[in-house]
């Protein structure tokens, strides 16, 4: 009901007693091989260490016991995980009322859509990284656009909540209006998210990273399109000024969310999958224990100070930006976001310097 | 809302205690984002945890006595419950 200081201090500091959402990459196998895939997933990904269905159900039980509110399944392509539909039914039976699934849509045939509708509580995020076949397939591979749009067509008339997920890049940033229209035509809400240097995205980051000019345009555009969701990934743009973007204005990793990988590793979020950030593994420890005692969570993510950003007048609105991007590009967490609006303006360059040594 | 009745949470609502009070989560199922109510009032959390134990009027009276609540505090609880009821939070038992 209220956002007072005590609440803010928990949200920005020690974190909640359990996540609001747990992101769970159930497999690294995928029928596509997108050039920017955050988890480096592919058709030939090694699945030998993945949690089996019974192990996965036990993880659902642990998440329910921890009173996690919702699960966001991703991958890879979650629908290629053997027993995925059974896992969804198990989660619903354990009381989860919202199960979000990030999918490329290729496996959403009529029968599966009917099954999902019957399960209930499903929210689909369908990835499309361009408003035309050419721009989308340049990122997601030949046929990806047609298959995703066909899935959206099949979903027309169903009661399943759905968004079109669009990762903004230098190459597709000019397509915002077209993406908005496309999502609307397909009965979906547009969800724009930030490209991050994770998985294959790390290799492609330099060439795909949006320019500051594009980010400024995006910020203005988002302000004028309150119906568009962002997954709270653009709060680092708030220092451009004007009304703050809706949602949380800081990183929720290890405070409100975390990631489970296919083999049960637990990380602060989907974009921090490096040994350095490993908090524990669910084959060895219980979820609640990892959430409360994970050393990485407590030492690196649960603190209110902004380090180099502490004295910045914009800190309240931007929280210092995304730790995953900072660390991937510089190996540090105590510096401003590499796309920091003020730093780049000060330096008069297109992107902030990657070294703050 | 009829405060003389006993209620439970409707599907889509879930309550969790936190150090500052608690969070009431609501996934409505018609749009992507859930609604989160950050509640910093221990008596309101206590009351919501007891929801199924008896008629609301009785629960409010218990919480009022336990926490020595003033009339305005009780009025704000009733207002909050009415708002939640208007968003479909409760099902009469
Ligand atoms: S210096 Fe830090 S707090 Fe200030 S705008 Fe840049 S990233 Fe945000
Ligand atoms: S580290 Fe970055 S990507 Fe991960 S939750 Fe925080 S802001 Fe989001």
Coordinates of N, CA and C in Angstrom, one line a residue, chain B residues 21-55:
Chain B
X21 N 6.7 -5.5 7.0 CA 5.3 -5.7 7.1 C 5.0 -6.9 6.2
X22 N 4.6 -6.6 5.0 CA 4.4 -7.7 4.0 C 4.0 -7.3 2.6
X23 N 3.9 -8.2 1.7 CA 3.5 -7.9 0.3 C 2.3 -8.7 0.0
X24 N 1.3 -8.0 -0.6 CA 0.2 -8.7 -1.1 C 0.3 -8.7 -2.7
X25 N 0.4 -9.9 -3.2 CA 0.6 -10.0 -4.7 C -0.7 -10.3 -5.3
X26 N -0.9 -9.7 -6.5 CA -2.2 -10.0 -7.2 C -1.9 -10.2 -8.7
X27 N -2.1 -11.4 -9.2 CA -2.0 -11.6 -10.6 C -3.4 -11.8 -11.1
X28 N -3.9 -10.8 -11.9 CA -5.3 -10.8 -12.3 C -5.6 -11.7 -13.5
X29 N -4.5 -12.0 -14.3 CA -4.7 -13.0 -15.4 C -5.2 -12.4 -16.7
X30 N -5.4 -11.0 -16.7 CA -5.8 -10.4 -17.9 C -4.7 -9.5 -18.6
X31 N -3.7 -9.2 -17.8 CA -2.6 -8.4 -18.3 C -1.3 -8.9 -17.7
X32 N -0.2 -8.7 -18.3 CA 1.1 -9.3 -17.9 C 1.5 -9.0 -16.5
X33 N 1.5 -7.8 -16.1 CA 2.1 -7.4 -14.8 C 1.2 -7.7 -13.6
X34 N 1.8 -8.3 -12.6 CA 1.1 -8.5 -11.3 C 1.0 -7.1 -10.6
X35 N 0.1 -7.0 -9.7 CA 0.0 -5.8 -8.9 C 0.6 -6.2 -7.5
X36 N 1.5 -5.3 -7.0 CA 2.1 -5.6 -5.7 C 1.7 -4.5 -4.7
X37 N 1.2 -4.9 -3.6 CA 0.9 -4.0 -2.5 C 1.9 -4.2 -1.5
X38 N 2.7 -3.1 -1.3 CA 3.7 -3.2 -0.2 C 3.1 -2.6 1.1
X39 N 2.9 -3.4 2.1 CA 2.1 -3.1 3.2 C 3.0 -2.9 4.4
X40 N 3.1 -1.7 5.0 CA 4.0 -1.5 6.1 C 3.3 -1.5 7.5
X41 N 2.1 -2.0 7.5 CA 1.4 -1.9 8.7 C 1.2 -3.3 9.3
X42 N 1.9 -3.6 10.5 CA 1.8 -4.9 11.1 C 0.4 -5.4 11.4
X43 N -0.5 -4.4 11.8 CA -1.8 -4.9 12.1 C -2.6 -5.3 10.9
X44 N -2.3 -4.6 9.8 CA -3.1 -5.0 8.6 C -2.6 -6.3 8.1
X45 N -1.3 -6.6 8.2 CA -0.8 -7.9 7.8 C -1.4 -9.0 8.7
X46 N -1.4 -8.7 10.0 CA -1.9 -9.6 11.0 C -3.4 -9.9 10.6
X47 N -4.1 -8.9 10.3 CA -5.5 -9.1 10.0 C -5.7 -10.0 8.7
X48 N -4.9 -9.7 7.7 CA -5.0 -10.4 6.4 C -4.6 -11.9 6.6
X49 N -3.6 -12.1 7.5 CA -3.2 -13.5 7.8 C -4.3 -14.3 8.5
X50 N -5.2 -13.5 9.2 CA -6.3 -14.2 10.0 C -7.5 -14.3 9.1
X51 N -7.5 -13.8 7.9 CA -8.7 -13.6 7.1 C -9.8 -14.7 7.2
X52 N -9.3 -15.9 7.2 CA -10.3 -17.0 7.1 C -10.9 -17.4 8.5
X53 N -10.3 -16.8 9.5 CA -10.7 -17.2 10.9 C -12.0 -16.7 11.4
X54 N -12.6 -15.7 10.8 CA -13.9 -15.3 11.3 C -14.4 -14.1 10.5
X55 N -15.6 -13.6 10.8 CA -16.1 -12.4 10.2 C -15.2 -11.2 10.3

